[in-house]
Coordinates of C-alpha atoms and ligand atoms in Angstrom, one line a residue:
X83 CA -77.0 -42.8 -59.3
X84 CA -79.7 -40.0 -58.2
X85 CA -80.3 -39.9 -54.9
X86 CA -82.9 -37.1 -54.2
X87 CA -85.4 -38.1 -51.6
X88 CA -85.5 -38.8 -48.1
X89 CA -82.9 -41.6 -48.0
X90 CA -79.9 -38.9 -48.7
X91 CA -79.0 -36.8 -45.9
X92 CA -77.0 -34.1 -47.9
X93 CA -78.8 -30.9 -48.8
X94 CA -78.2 -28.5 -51.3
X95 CA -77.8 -24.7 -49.6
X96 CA -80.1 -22.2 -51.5
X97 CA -77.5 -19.5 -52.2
X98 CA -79.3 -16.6 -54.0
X99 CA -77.3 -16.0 -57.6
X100 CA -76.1 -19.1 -57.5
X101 CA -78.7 -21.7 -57.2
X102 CA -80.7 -21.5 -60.2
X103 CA -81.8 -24.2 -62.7
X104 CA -78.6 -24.2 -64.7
X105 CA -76.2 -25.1 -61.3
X106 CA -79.3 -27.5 -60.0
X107 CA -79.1 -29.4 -63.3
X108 CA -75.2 -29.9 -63.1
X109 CA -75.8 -30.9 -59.4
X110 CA -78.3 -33.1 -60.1
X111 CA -76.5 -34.5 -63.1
X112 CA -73.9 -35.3 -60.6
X113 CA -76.0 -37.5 -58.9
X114 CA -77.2 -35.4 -56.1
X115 CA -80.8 -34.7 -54.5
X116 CA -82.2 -32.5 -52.2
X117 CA -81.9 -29.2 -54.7
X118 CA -83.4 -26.0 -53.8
X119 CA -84.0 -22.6 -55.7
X120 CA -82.8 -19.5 -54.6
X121 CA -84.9 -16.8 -52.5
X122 CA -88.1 -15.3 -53.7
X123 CA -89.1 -12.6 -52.3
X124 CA -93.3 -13.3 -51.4
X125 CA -94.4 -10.2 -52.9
X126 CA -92.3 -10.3 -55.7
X127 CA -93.6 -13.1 -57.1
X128 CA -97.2 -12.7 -56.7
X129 CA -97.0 -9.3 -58.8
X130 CA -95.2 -11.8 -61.5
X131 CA -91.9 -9.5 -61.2
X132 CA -90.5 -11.4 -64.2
X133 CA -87.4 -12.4 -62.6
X134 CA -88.6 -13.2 -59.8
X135 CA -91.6 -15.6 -60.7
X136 CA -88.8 -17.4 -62.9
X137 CA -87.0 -18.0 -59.8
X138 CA -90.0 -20.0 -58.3
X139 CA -91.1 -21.7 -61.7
X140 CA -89.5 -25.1 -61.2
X141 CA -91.9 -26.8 -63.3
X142 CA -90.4 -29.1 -66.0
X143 CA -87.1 -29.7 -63.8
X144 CA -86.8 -33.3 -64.2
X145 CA -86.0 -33.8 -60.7
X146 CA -88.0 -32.4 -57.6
X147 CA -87.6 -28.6 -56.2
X148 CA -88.0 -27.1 -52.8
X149 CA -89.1 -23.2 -53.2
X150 CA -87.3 -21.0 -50.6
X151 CA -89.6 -17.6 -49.7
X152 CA -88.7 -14.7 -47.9
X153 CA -90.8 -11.9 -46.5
X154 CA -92.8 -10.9 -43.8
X155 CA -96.5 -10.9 -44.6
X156 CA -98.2 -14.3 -43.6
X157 CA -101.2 -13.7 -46.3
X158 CA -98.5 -13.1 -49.4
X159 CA -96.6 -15.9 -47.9
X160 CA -100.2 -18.2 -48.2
X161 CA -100.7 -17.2 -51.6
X162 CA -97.3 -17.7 -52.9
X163 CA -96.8 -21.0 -51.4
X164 CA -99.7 -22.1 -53.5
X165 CA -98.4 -20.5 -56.7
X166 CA -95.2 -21.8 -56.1
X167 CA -97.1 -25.1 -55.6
X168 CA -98.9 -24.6 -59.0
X169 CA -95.1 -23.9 -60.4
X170 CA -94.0 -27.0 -59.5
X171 CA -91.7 -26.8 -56.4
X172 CA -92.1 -30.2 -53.6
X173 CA -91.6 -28.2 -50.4
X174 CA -91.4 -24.7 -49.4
X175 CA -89.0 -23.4 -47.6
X176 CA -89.0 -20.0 -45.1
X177 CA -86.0 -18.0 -44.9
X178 CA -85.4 -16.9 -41.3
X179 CA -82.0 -16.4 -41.6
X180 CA -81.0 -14.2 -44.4
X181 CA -78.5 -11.2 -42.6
X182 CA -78.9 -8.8 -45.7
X183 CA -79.4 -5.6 -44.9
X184 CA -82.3 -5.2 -47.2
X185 CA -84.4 -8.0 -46.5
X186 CA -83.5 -7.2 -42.2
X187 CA -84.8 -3.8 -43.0
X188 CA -88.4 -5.2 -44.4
X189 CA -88.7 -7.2 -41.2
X190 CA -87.4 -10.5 -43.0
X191 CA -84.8 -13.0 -43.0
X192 CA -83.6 -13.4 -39.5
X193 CA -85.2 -10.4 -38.6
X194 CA -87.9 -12.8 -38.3
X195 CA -86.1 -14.3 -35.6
X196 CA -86.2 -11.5 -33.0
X197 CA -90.1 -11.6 -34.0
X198 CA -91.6 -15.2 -32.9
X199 CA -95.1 -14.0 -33.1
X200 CA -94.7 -13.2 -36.6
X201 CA -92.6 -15.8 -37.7
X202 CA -95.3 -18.4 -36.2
X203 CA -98.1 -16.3 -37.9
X204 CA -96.0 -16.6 -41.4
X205 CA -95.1 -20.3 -40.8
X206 CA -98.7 -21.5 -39.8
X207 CA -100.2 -19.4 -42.8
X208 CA -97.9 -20.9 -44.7
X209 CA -98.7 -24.8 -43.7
X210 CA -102.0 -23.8 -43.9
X211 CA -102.2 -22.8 -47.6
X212 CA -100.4 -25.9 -49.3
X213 CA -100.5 -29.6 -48.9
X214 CA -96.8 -29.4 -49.1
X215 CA -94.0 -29.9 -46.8
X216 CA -93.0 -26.4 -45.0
X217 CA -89.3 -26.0 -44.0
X218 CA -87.8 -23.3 -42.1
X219 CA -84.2 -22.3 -42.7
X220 CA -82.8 -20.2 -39.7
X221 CA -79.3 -19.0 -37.9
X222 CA -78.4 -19.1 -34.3
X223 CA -80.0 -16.0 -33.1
X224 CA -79.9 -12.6 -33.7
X225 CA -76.5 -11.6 -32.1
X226 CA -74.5 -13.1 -29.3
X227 CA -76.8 -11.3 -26.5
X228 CA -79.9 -13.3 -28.4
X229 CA -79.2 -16.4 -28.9
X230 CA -82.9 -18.0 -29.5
X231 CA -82.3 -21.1 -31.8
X232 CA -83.6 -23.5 -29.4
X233 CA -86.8 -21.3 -28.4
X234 CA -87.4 -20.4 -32.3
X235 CA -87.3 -24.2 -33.5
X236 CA -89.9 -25.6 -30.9
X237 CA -91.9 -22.1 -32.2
X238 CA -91.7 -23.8 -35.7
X239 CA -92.0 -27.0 -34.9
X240 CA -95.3 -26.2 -32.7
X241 CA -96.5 -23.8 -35.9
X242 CA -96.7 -26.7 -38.6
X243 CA -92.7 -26.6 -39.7
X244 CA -92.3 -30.5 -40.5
X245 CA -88.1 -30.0 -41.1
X246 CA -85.7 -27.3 -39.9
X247 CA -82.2 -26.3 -41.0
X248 CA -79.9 -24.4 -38.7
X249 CA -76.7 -22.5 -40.0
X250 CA -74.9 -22.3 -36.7
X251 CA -74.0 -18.6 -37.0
X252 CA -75.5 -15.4 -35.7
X253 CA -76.8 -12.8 -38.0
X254 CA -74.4 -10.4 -36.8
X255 CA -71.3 -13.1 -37.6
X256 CA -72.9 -12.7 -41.0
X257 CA -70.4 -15.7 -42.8
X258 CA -67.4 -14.8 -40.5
X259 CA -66.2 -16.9 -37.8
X260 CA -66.4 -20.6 -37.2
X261 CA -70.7 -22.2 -37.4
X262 CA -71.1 -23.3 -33.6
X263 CA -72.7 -27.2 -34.3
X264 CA -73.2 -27.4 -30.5
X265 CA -76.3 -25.1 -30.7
X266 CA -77.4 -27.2 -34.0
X267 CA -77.2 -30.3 -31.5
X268 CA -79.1 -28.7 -28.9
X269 CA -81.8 -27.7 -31.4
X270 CA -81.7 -31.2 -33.0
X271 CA -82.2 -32.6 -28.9
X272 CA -85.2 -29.9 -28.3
X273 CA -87.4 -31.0 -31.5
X274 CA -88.5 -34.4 -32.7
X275 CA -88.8 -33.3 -36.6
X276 CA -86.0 -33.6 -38.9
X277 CA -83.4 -31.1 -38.4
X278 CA -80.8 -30.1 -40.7
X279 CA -77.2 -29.0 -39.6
X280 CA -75.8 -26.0 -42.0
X281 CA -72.2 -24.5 -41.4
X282 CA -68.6 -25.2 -43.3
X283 CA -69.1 -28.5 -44.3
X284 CA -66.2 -29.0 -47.0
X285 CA -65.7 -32.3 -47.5
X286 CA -67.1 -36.3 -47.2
X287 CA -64.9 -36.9 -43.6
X288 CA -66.0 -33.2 -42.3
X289 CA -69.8 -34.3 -43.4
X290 CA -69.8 -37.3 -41.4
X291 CA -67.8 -35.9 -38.4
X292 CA -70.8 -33.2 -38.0
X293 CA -73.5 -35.4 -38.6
X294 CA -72.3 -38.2 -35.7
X295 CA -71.2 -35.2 -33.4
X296 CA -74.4 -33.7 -33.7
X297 CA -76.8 -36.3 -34.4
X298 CA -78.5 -34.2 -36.6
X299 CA -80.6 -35.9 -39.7
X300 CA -78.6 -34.4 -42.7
X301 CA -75.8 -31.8 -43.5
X302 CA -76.6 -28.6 -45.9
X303 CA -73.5 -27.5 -47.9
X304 CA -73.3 -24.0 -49.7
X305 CA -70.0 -22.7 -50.2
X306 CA -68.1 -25.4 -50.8
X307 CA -70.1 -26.1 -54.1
X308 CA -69.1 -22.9 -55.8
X309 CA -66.9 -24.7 -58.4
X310 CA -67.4 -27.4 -57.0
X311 CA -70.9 -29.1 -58.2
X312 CA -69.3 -32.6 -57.4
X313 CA -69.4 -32.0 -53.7
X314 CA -72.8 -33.4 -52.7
X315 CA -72.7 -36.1 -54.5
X316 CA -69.5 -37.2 -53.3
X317 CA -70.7 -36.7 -49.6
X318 CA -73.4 -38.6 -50.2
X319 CA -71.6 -42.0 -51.6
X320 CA -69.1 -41.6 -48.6
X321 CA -71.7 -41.7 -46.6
X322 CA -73.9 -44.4 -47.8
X323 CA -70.7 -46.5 -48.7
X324 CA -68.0 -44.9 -47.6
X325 CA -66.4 -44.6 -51.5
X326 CA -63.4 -42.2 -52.1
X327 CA -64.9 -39.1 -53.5
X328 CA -64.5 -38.5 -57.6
X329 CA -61.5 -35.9 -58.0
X330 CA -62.0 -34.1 -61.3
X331 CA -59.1 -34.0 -63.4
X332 CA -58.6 -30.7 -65.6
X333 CA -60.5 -32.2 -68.5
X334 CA -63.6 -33.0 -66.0
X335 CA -63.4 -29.6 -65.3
X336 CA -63.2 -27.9 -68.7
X337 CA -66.0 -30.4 -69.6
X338 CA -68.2 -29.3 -66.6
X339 CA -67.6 -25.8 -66.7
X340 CA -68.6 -25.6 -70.6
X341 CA -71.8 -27.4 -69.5
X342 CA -72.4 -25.1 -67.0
X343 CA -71.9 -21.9 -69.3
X344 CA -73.9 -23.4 -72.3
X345 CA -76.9 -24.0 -69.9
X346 CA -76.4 -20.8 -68.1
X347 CA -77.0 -18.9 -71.7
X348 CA -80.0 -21.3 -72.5
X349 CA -81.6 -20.2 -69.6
X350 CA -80.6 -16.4 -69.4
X351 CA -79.7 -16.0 -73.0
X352 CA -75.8 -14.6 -74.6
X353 CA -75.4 -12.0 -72.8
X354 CA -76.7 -12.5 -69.6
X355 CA -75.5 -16.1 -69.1
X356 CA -72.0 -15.0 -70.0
X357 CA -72.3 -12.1 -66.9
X358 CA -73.4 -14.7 -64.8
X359 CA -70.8 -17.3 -65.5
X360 CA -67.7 -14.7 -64.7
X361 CA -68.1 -15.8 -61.1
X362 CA -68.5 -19.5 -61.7
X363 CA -65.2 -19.3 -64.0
X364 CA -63.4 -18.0 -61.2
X365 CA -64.5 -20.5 -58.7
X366 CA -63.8 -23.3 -61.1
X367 CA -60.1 -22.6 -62.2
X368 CA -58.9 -21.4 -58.5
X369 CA -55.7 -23.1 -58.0
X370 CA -55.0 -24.1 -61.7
X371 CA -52.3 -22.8 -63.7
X372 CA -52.1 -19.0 -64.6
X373 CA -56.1 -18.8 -63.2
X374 CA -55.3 -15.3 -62.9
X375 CA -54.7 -14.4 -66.5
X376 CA -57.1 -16.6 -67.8
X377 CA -60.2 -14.5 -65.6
X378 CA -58.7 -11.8 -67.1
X379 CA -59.6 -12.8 -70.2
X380 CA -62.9 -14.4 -70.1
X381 CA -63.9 -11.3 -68.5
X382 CA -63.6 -9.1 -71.9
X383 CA -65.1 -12.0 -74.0
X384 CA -69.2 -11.9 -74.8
X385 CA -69.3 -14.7 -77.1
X386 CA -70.0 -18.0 -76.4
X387 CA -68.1 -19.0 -79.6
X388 CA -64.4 -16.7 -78.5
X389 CA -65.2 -18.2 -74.7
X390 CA -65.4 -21.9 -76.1
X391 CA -62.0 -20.9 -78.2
X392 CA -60.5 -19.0 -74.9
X393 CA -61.5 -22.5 -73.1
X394 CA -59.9 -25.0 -75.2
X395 CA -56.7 -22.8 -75.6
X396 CA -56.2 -22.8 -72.0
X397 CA -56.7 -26.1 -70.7
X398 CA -54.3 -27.5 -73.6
X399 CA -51.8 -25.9 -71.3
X400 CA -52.3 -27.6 -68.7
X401 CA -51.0 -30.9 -67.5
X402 CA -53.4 -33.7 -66.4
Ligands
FMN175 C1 -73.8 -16.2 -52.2 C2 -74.7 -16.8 -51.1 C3 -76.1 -16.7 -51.3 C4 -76.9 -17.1 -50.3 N1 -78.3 -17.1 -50.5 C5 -79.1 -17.6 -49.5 C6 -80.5 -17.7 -49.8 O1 -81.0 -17.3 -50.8 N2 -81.3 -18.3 -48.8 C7 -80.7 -18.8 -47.7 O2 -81.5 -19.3 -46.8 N3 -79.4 -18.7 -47.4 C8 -78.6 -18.2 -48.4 N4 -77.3 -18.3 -48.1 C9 -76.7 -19.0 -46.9 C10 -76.4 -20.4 -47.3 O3 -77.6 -21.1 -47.6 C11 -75.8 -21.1 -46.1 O4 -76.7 -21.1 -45.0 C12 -74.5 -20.5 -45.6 O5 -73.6 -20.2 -46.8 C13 -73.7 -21.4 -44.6 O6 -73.4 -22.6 -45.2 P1 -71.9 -23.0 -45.8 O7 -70.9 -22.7 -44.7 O8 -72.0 -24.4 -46.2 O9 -71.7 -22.0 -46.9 C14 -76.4 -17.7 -49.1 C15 -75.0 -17.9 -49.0 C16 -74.2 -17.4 -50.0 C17 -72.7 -17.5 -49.8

């Protein structure tokens, strides 16, 4: 059923928050590949800021890890490739494309992209330092006056990038508007390494609509998988074999988001798991019965044993 590896063209999004061990473990357990972690910030982690080097330390994960990094120094990026190396990740990845304000203001994310010279400088340091595949995750361009994807991708492919995803948005269109796939198929037809098309993929047919449209050599999903750790999985069989994707029933759900909060506490601990898992709740019961009232309730509760109780109580209302 695992299908990580180079023979399944669906990729996990890193989405910072979100994308941690607990959600890569119910992804994987799913039957998906292709996981990533969330952002680390270079410097972060090479002063062990606690959070931080957690985010990178993938070791143990009994299925394989790309590291995503952002920053803007090419050294710190070296240095934490290789410690991200020694924590176990597969592949590094270089965020080019983040549009928060705080990273743009340190010259990172797809600031990056209105810098080529430094973003080569970062990728090549970066390929230089570890044996390990580098990726570079970018947008469109900068705004609609810059649009640069086609220029930037040969930059990283020329600099030592061996895959590329493109998340056809500007960084001014932040997540708003439609992802433009035409630009991902022109940067698929301007490089010859693998590129990856990232933008409002939702379901198996859309999936498979972008990929022969665009000809690009996978699809990278992200907010479709917020309550929905099913998703890649199920774009992957319809793929491969065009099966029906697996519709969880309200039990499937309960089951999985109970999972998801128990491993979410294991990894954070009480308290901080349960903070963490308001916003999965949420995404998990939209469109159920009375979703509303029952937020409303998890959100006072700070035990896992009352959340387990609130749980049960509320999906014995509801019909299968
Ligand atoms: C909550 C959230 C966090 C994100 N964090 C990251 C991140 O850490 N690194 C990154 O490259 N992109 C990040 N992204 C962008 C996604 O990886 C992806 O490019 C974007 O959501 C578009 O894909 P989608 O339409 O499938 O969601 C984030 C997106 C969201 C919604």
């Amino acid at each position: 059923m695992a299908t990580s590896g180079d023979a399944c063209k669906v990729f996990m999004a890193p989405m910072a928050g979100i994308t941690d061990q607990a959600f890569r473990t119910i992804v994987h357990e799913c039957g998906a590949g292709n996981l990533i972690s969330e952002m680390v910030a270079v410097n972060a982690i090479q002063y062990k800021n606690p959070k931080s080097y957690a985010i990178a330390d993938v070791h143990g994960e009994p299925y394989p890890v790309t590291v995503q990094l952002v920053g803007y120094d090419p050294q710190m990026f070296a240095d934490a490739a290789k410690l991200a190396a020694d924590l176990g990740a597969v592949g590094i990845d270089i965020n080019m494309g983040c549009p928060v304000k705080k990273i743009v203001n340190n010259n990172s994310g797809s600031a990056l992209m209105k810098n080529l010279p430094r973003a080569a400088a970062i990728i090549e340091a970066t390929a230089k330092a570890t044996p390990l595949p580098v990726s570079v995750k970018f947008r469109k361009g900068w705004d609609n006056a810059h649009i640069n994807a086609v220029e930037f991708a040969l930059m990283c492919e020329n600099s030592g990038a061996k895959r590329l995803t493109v998340h056809g948005r500007t960084r001014a269109q932040g997540y708003s508007g439609e992802a433009d796939w035409k630009i991902i198929k022109e940067v698929k037809e301007a490089v010859k390494i693998p590129v990856i098309g990232n933008g409002d993929i939702d379901s198996p047919q859309k999936a498979a609509q972008r990929l022969s449209e665009s000809g690009v050599d996978g699809i990278m999903i992200g907010r479709a998988l917020l309550g929905n750790p099913w998703l890649l999985n199920n774009v992957h069989q319809y793929l491969t074999t065009g099966a029906a994707p697996f519709i969880p029933s309200p039990t499937d759900i309960k089951q999985m988001l109970r999972h998801h909060i128990e491993l979410l506490v294991q990894y954070y601990g009480e308290r901080s798991g349960i903070a963490i898992s308001r916003k999965h709740i949420s995404w998990y019961v939209k469109g159920l019965y009375e979703a509303k009232a029952f937020r409303e309730q998890y959100t006072r509760l700070n035990t896992l044993s009352e959340i387990n109780d609130l749980i049960e109580t509320y999906f014995a209302r509801i019909k299968q």
